[in-house]
Tab-separated table of C-alpha atoms in Angstrom:
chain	number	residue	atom	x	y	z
K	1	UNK	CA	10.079	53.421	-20.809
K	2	UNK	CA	10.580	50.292	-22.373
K	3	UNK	CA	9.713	47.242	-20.257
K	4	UNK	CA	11.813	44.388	-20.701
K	5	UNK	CA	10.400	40.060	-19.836
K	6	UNK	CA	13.094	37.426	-18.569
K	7	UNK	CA	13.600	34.797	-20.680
K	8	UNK	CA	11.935	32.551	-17.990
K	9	UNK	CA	8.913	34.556	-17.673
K	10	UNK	CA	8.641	34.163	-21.849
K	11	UNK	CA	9.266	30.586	-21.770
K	12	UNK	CA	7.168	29.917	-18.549
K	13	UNK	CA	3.585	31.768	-20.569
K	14	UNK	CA	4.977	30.007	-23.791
K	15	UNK	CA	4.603	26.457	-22.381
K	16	UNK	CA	1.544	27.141	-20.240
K	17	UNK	CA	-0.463	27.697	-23.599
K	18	UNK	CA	1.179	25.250	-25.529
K	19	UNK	CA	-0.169	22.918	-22.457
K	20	UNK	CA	-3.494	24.037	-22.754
K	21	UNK	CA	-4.256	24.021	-26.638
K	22	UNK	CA	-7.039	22.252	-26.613
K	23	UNK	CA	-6.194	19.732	-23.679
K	24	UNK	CA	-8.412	18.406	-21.381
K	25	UNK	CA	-7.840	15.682	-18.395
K	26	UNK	CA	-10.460	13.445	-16.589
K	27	UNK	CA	-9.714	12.493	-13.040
K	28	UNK	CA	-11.441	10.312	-10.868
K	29	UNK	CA	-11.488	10.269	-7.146
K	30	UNK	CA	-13.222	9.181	-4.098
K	31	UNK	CA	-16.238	12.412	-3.916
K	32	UNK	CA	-17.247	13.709	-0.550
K	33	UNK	CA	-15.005	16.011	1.553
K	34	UNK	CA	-11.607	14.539	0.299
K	35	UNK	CA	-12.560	15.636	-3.362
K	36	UNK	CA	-13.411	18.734	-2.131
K	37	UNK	CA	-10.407	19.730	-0.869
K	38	UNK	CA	-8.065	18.250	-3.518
K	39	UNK	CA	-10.298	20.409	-6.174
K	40	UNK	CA	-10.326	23.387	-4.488
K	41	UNK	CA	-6.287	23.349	-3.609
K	42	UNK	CA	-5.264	20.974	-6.491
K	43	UNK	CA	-7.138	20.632	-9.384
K	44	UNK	CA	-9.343	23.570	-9.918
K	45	UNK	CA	-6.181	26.273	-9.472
K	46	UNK	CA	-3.870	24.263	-11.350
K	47	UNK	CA	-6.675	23.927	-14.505
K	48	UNK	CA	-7.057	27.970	-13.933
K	49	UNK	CA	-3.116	28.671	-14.310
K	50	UNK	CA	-2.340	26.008	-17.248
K	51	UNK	CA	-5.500	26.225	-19.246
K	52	UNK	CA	-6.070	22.677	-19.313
K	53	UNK	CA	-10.250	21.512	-18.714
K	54	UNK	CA	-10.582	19.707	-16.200
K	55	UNK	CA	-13.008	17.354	-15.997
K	56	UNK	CA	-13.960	15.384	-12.164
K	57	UNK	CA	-15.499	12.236	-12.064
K	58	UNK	CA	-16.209	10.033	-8.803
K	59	UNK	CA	-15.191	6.233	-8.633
K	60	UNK	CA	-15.174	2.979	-7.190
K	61	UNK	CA	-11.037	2.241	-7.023
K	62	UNK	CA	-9.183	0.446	-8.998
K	63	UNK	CA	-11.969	-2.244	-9.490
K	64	UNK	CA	-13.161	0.747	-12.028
K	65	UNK	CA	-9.856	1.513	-13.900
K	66	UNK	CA	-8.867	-2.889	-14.172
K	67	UNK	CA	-12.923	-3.010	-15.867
K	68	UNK	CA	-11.761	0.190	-18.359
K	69	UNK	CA	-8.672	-1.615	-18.912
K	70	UNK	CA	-9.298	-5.106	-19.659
K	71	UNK	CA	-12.269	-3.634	-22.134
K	72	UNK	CA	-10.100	-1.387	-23.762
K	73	UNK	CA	-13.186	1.678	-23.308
K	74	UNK	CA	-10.406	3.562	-20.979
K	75	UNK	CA	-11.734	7.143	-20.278
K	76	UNK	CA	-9.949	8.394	-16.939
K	77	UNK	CA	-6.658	9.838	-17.255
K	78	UNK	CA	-5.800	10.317	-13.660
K	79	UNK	CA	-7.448	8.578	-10.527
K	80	UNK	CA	-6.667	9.407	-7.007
K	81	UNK	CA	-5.658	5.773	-5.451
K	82	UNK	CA	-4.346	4.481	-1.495
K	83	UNK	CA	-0.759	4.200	-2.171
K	84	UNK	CA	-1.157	-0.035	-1.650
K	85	UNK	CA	-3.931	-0.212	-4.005
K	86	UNK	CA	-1.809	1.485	-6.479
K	87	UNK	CA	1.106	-0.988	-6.131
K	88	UNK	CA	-1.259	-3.543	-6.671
K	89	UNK	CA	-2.464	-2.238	-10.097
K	90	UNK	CA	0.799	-1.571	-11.090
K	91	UNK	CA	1.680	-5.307	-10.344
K	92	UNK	CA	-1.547	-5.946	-12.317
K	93	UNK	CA	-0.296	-4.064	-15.448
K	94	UNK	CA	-3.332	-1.772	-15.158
K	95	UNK	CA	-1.576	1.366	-14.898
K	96	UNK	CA	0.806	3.883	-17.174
K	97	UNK	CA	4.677	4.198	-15.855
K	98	UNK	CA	4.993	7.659	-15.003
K	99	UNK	CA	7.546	9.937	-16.470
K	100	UNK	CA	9.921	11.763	-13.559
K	101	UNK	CA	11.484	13.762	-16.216
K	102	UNK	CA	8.264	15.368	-16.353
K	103	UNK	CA	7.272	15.168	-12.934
K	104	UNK	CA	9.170	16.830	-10.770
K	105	UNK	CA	9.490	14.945	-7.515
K	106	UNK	CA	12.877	16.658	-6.262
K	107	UNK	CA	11.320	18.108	-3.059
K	108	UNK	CA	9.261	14.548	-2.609
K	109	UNK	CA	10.170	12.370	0.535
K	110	UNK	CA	11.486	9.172	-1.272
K	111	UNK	CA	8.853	7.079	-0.286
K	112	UNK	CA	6.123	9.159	-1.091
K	113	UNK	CA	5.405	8.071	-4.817
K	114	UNK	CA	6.733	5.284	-6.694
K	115	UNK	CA	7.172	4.075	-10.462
K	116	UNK	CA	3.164	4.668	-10.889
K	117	UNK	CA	1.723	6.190	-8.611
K	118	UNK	CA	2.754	9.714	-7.407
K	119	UNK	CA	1.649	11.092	-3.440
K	120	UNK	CA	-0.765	13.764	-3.325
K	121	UNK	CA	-1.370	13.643	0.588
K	122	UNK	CA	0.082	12.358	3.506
K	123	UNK	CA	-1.608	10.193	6.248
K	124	UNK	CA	-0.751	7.822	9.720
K	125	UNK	CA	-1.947	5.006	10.655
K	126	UNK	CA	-1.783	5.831	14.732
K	127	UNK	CA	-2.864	4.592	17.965
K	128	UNK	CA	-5.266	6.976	19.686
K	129	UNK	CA	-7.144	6.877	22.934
K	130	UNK	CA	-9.707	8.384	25.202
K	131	UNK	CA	-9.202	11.155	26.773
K	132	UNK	CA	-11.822	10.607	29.878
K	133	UNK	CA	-10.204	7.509	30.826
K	134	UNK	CA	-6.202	8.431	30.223
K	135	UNK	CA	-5.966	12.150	30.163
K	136	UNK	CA	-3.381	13.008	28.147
K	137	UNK	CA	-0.722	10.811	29.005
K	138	UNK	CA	-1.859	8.083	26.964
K	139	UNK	CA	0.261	5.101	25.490
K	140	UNK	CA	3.721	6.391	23.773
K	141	UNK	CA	4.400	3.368	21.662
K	142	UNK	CA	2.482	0.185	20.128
K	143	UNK	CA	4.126	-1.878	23.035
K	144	UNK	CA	1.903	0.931	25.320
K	145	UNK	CA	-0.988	0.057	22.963
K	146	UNK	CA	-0.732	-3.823	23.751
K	147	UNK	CA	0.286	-3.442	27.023
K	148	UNK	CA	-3.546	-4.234	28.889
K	149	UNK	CA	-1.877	-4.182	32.420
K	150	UNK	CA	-0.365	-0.324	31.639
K	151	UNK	CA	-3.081	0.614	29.949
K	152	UNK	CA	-6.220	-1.712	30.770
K	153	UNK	CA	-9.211	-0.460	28.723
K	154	UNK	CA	-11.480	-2.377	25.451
K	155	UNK	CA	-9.770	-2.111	22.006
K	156	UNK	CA	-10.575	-1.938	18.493
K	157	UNK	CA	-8.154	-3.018	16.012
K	158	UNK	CA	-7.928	-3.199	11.931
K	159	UNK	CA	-10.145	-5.463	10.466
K	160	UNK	CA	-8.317	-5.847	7.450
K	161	UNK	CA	-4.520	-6.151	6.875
K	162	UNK	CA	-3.330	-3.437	5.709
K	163	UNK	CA	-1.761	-1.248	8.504
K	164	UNK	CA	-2.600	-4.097	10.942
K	165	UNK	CA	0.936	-6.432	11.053
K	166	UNK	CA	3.203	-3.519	11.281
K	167	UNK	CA	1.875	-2.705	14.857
K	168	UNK	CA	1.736	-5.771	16.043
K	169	UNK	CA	5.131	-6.711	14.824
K	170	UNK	CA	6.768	-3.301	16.240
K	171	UNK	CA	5.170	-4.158	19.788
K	172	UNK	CA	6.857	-7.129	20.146
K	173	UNK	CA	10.401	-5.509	19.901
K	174	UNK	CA	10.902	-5.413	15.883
K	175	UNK	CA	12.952	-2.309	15.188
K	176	UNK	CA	11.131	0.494	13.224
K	177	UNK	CA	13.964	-0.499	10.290
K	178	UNK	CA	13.535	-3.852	10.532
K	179	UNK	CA	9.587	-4.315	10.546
K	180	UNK	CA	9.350	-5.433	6.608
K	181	UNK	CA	12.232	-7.703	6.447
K	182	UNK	CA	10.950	-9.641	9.530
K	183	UNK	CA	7.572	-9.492	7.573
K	184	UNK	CA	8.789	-10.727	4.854
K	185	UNK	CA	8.098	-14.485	4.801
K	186	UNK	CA	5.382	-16.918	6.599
K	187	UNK	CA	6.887	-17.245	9.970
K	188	UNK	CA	7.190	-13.078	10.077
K	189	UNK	CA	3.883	-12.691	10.131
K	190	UNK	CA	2.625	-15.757	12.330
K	191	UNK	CA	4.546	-13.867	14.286
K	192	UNK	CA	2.938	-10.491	13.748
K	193	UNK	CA	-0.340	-12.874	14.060
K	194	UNK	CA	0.063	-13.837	17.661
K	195	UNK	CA	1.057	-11.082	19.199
K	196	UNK	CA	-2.794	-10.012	17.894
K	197	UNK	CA	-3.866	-13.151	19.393
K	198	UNK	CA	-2.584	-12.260	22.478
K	199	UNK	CA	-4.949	-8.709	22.664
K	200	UNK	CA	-7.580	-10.656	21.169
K	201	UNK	CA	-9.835	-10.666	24.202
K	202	UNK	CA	-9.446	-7.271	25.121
K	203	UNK	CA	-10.453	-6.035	21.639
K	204	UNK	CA	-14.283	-5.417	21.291
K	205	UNK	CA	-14.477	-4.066	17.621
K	206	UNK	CA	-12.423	-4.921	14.355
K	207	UNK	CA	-13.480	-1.420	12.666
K	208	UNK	CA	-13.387	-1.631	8.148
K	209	UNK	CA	-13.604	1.872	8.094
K	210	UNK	CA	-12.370	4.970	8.867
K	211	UNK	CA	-16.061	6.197	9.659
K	212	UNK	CA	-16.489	3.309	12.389
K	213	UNK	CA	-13.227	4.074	14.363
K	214	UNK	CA	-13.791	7.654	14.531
K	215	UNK	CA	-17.302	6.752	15.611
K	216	UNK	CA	-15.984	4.265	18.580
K	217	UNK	CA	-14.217	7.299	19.644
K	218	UNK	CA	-17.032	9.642	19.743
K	219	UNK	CA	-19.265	7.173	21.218
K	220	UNK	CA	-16.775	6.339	23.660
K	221	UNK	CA	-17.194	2.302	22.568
K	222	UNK	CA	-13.548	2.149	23.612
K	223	UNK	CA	-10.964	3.313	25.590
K	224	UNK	CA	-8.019	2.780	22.745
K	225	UNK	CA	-7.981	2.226	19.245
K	226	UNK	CA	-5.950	2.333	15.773
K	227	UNK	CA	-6.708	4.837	12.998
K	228	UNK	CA	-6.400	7.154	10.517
K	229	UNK	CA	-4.965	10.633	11.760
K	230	UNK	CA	-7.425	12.666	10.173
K	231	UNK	CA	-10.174	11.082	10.754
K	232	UNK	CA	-9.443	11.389	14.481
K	233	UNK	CA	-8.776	15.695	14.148
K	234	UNK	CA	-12.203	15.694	12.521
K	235	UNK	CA	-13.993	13.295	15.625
K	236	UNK	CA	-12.363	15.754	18.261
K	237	UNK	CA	-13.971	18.718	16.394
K	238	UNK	CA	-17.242	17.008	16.909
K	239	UNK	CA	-16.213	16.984	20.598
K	240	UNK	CA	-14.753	13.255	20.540
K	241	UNK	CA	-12.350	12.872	23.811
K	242	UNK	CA	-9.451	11.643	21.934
K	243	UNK	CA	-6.045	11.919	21.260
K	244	UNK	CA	-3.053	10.223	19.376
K	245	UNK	CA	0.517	10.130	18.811
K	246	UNK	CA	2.155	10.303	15.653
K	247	UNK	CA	5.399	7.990	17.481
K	248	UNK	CA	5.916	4.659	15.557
K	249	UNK	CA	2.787	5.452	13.487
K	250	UNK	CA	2.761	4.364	10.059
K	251	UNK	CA	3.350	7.332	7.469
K	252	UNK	CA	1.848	6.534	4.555
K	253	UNK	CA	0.037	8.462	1.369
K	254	UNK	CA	-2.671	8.717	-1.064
K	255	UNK	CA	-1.536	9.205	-4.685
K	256	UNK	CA	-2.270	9.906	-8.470
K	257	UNK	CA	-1.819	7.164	-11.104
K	258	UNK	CA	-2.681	7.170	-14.911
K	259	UNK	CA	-4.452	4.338	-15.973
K	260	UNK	CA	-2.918	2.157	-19.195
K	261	UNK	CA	-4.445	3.504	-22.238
K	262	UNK	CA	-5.004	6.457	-20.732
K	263	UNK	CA	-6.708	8.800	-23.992
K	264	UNK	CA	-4.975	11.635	-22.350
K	265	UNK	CA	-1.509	10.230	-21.027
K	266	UNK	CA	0.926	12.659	-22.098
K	267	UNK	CA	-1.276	15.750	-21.100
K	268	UNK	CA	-1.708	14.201	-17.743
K	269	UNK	CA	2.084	13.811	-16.700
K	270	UNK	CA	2.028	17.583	-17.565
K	271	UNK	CA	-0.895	18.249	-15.566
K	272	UNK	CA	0.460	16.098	-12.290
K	273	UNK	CA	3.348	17.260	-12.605
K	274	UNK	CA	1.753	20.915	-11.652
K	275	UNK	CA	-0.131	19.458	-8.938
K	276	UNK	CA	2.750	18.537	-7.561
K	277	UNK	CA	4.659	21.671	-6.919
K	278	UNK	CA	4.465	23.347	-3.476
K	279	UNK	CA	2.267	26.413	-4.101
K	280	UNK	CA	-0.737	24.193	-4.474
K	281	UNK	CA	-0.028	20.868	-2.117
K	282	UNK	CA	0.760	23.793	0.471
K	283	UNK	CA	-2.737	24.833	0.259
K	284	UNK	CA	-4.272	20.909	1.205
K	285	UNK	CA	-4.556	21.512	4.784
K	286	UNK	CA	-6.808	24.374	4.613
K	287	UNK	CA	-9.509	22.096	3.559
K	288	UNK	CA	-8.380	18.545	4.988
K	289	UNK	CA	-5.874	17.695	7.528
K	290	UNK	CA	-3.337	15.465	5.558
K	291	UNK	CA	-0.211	16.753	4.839
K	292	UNK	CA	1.485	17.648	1.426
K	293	UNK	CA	4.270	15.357	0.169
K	294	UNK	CA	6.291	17.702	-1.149
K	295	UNK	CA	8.655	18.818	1.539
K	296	UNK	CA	8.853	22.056	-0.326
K	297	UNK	CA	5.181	23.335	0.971
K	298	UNK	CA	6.543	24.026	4.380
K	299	UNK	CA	8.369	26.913	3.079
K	300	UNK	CA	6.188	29.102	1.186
K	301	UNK	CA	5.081	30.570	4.639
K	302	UNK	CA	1.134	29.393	3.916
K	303	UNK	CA	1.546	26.373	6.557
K	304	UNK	CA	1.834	27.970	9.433
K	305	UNK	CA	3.768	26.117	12.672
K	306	UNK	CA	0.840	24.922	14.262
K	307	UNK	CA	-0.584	23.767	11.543
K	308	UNK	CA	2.563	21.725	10.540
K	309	UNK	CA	2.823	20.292	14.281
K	310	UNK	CA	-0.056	18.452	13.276
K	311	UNK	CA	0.329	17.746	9.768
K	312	UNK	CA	1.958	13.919	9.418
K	313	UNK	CA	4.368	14.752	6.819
K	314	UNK	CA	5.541	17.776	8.682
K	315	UNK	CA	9.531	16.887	9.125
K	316	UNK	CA	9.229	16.471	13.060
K	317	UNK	CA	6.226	14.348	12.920
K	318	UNK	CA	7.828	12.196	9.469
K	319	UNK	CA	10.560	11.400	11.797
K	320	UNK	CA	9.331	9.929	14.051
K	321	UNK	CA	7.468	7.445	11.949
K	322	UNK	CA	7.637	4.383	10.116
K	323	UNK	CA	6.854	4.706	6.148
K	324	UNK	CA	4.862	2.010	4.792
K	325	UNK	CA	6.391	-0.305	2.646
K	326	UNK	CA	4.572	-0.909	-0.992
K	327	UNK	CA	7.143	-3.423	-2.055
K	328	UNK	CA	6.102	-5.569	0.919
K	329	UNK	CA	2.563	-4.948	0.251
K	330	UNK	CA	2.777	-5.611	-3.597
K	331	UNK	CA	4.802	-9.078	-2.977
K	332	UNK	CA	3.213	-10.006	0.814
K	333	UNK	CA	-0.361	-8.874	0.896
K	334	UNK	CA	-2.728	-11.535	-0.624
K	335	UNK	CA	-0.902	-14.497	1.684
K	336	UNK	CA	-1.277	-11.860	4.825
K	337	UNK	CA	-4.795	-11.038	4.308
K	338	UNK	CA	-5.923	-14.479	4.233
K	339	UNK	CA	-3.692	-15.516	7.180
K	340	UNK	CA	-4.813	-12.578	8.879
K	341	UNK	CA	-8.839	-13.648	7.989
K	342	UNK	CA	-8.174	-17.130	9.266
K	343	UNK	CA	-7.019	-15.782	12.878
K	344	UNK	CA	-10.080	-13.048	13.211
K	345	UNK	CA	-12.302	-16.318	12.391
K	346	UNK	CA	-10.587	-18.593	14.808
C-alpha cells in the first residue's frame, strides 16, 4: 500500500532541518530553579524537535548584555530579562528589534511582549497575608491592604519602585484603567508617594527581594505584605500561613530579548519563535508556578483546571488584574525611583 505525506507534514520536516544545519543559539538566564524549568519545558524540547544546539549560560541582567554591547565581543543570542528591564535596554539601544513575522505572537495577550522583548512567563505582583491572624478572609483590594483600622497588623512593602506606585495609587481610588495616566507626571506620583507615607509607620520591612518577602511570611515577621505570586505558592509548600489574591494585582511577565549584534540573530527569532507556541509554554507550570503567555496553552488539555485557577495568566485570574505598563516604566522610572528613595530616607 502506498503511503502518501501532506504537503504540510513535507514542508514542516523540510524547514525543521533547514533550521538546524549547523545552527546553534546561546541563551542566558537567571540559573537556579527558574532555569530549570524553562530548560526542561522550553529550551531543551524545542533544541530536540528543531535540531538547533543549544547552548545555556547564566547571567547578571542586562548590566551583562550593555558590557557585550558597548565592546562589540557580543556572544549571547537570547537572554531571559523582567519585562521593565527589557524596556529599558531597548530604550538604551542595547537590544535587536524582533521580527513578528517570524514570531508568532497571535495567541499572545497584547501586553505580554513588546517590540524587543517577547513573554515567556507570567507573574503578579499581589498583596498576601497571614493566615493565623486573618483566616482566609483577608483584604480583597489594595484599599483593604492600606486600610490599618480593617485590617490592623505590621507590613512590608517594595523597597524599590517597580510594582510599588501602582498599589498605592489604586488604593487611593485611581481606576484600574486609569493608574498610568495619573502616573504619568510629577504630581501623579507625589501622589502615589503619600498615600505610602501614610502606611509608613505600620510597615516594619521594605523587602529587595523576592527571597525576603517569602521569608517574612514564613517567619511570620508580618501579618500582610506585597509580592511575587510564586514565590508565595512555593513559601506555603514550606508550610508558610499565607495567602493572596490575584484582584487588582499587577500582571506582569518575564521575557526573551536578543541582544544587538547578536552572532546568531536570525537563528534566534527562529528558535523563539518555537518557544513560543503552546505545546511547550503549556508545559511551564509543571516545574514553576508562572503561567504561559500564550493564551493558546490552556487548550491543549496539559493545564489542567486547578492548575489554571492558580496560574496568573489563566483568563479568570488575567481579568481581574491590572497589566503593567512598560511605556510608563521606560519614560517614568528613573524620576520615580529617586522620588521614591528620597521618601523611604525621609
Amino acid at each position: 500500500m502506498k503511503t502518501t505525506i501532506s504537503t504540510a507534514v513535507v514542508a514542516s520536516i523540510l524547514a525543521s532541518a533547514a533550521m538546524a544545519a549547523d545552527k546553534s543559539v546561546t541563551i542566558a538566564s537567571w540559573g537556579g530553579s527558574y532555569q530549570e524549568a524553562q530548560s526542561k519545558a522550553l529550551f531543551e524540547p524545542a533544541a530536540a524537535n528543531t535540531g538547533v544546539e543549544v547552548k545555556q549560560e547564566t547571567y547578571g541582567g542586562m548590566s551583562d548584555v550593555r558590557l557585550q554591547v558597548s565592546s562589540g565581543q557580543v556572544t549571547l543570542d537570547i537572554v531571559a530579562s523582567g519585562s521593565g528591564s527589557a524596556a529599558r535596554a531597548a530604550a538604551e539601544g542595547l537590544l535587536e528589534k524582533l521580527d513578528y513575522g517570524v514570531i508568532d505572537v497571535s495567541n499572545f495577550y497584547p501586553t505580554l511582549y513588546s517590540d524587543y522583548c517577547v513573554g515567556g512567563d507570567v507573574f503578579s505582583t499581589v498583596y498576601a497575608w497571614n493566615t493565623d491572624t486573618f483566616g482566609e478572609d483577608g483584604p480583597q483590594s489594595w484599599a483593604d491592604f492600606f486600610d490599618v483600622e480593617k485590617f490592623p497588623g505590621k507590613r512590608a512593602y517594595r523597597g524599590k519602585v517597580a510594582g510599588a506606585l501602582e498599589p498605592a495609587i489604586l488604593a487611593d481610588g485611581v481606576a484600574p484603567e486609569d493608574v498610568y495616566e495619573v502616573l504619568g507626571s510629577e504630581e501623579g506620583i507625589e501622589r502615589a508617594l503619600n498615600k505610602i507615607r501614610e502606611l509608613k509607620p505600620h510597615i516594619d520591612v521594605f523587602w529587595t527581594s523576592g527571597a525576603q518577602h517569602a521569608q517574612l511570611m514564613k517567619d511570620g515577621e508580618v501579618d500582610m505584605t506585597t509580592g511575587w505570586n510564586g514565590r508565595f505558592d512555593n513559601a506555603k509548600k514550606d508550610g508558610a500561613k499565607v495567602a493572596y489574591s490575584f484582584n487588582q494585582a499587577l500582571l506582569d511577565y518575564d521575557c526573551f530579548a536578543i541582544p544587538k549584534g547578536a552572532p546568531n540573530k536570525d537563528v534566534a527569532m527562529e528558535f523563539l519563535n518555537e518557544i513560543s507556541k503552546p505545546e511547550y509554554q503549556d508545559d511551564l507550570p509543571k516545574y514553576i508556578t508562572y503561567g504561559p503567555t500564550n493564551k493558546a496553552a490552556y487548550d491543549t488539555g496539559e493545564i489542567t483546571a486547578d492548575v489554571a485557577a492558580g496560574l496568573p495568566s489563566s483568563p479568570d485570574n488575567a481579568a481581574k488584574q491590572v497589566p503593567v505598563s512598560l511605556d510608563w516604566y521606560a519614560e517614568w522610572e528613573t524620576i520615580a525611583a529617586e522620588m521614591y528613595q528620597e521618601m523611604l530616607t525621609e
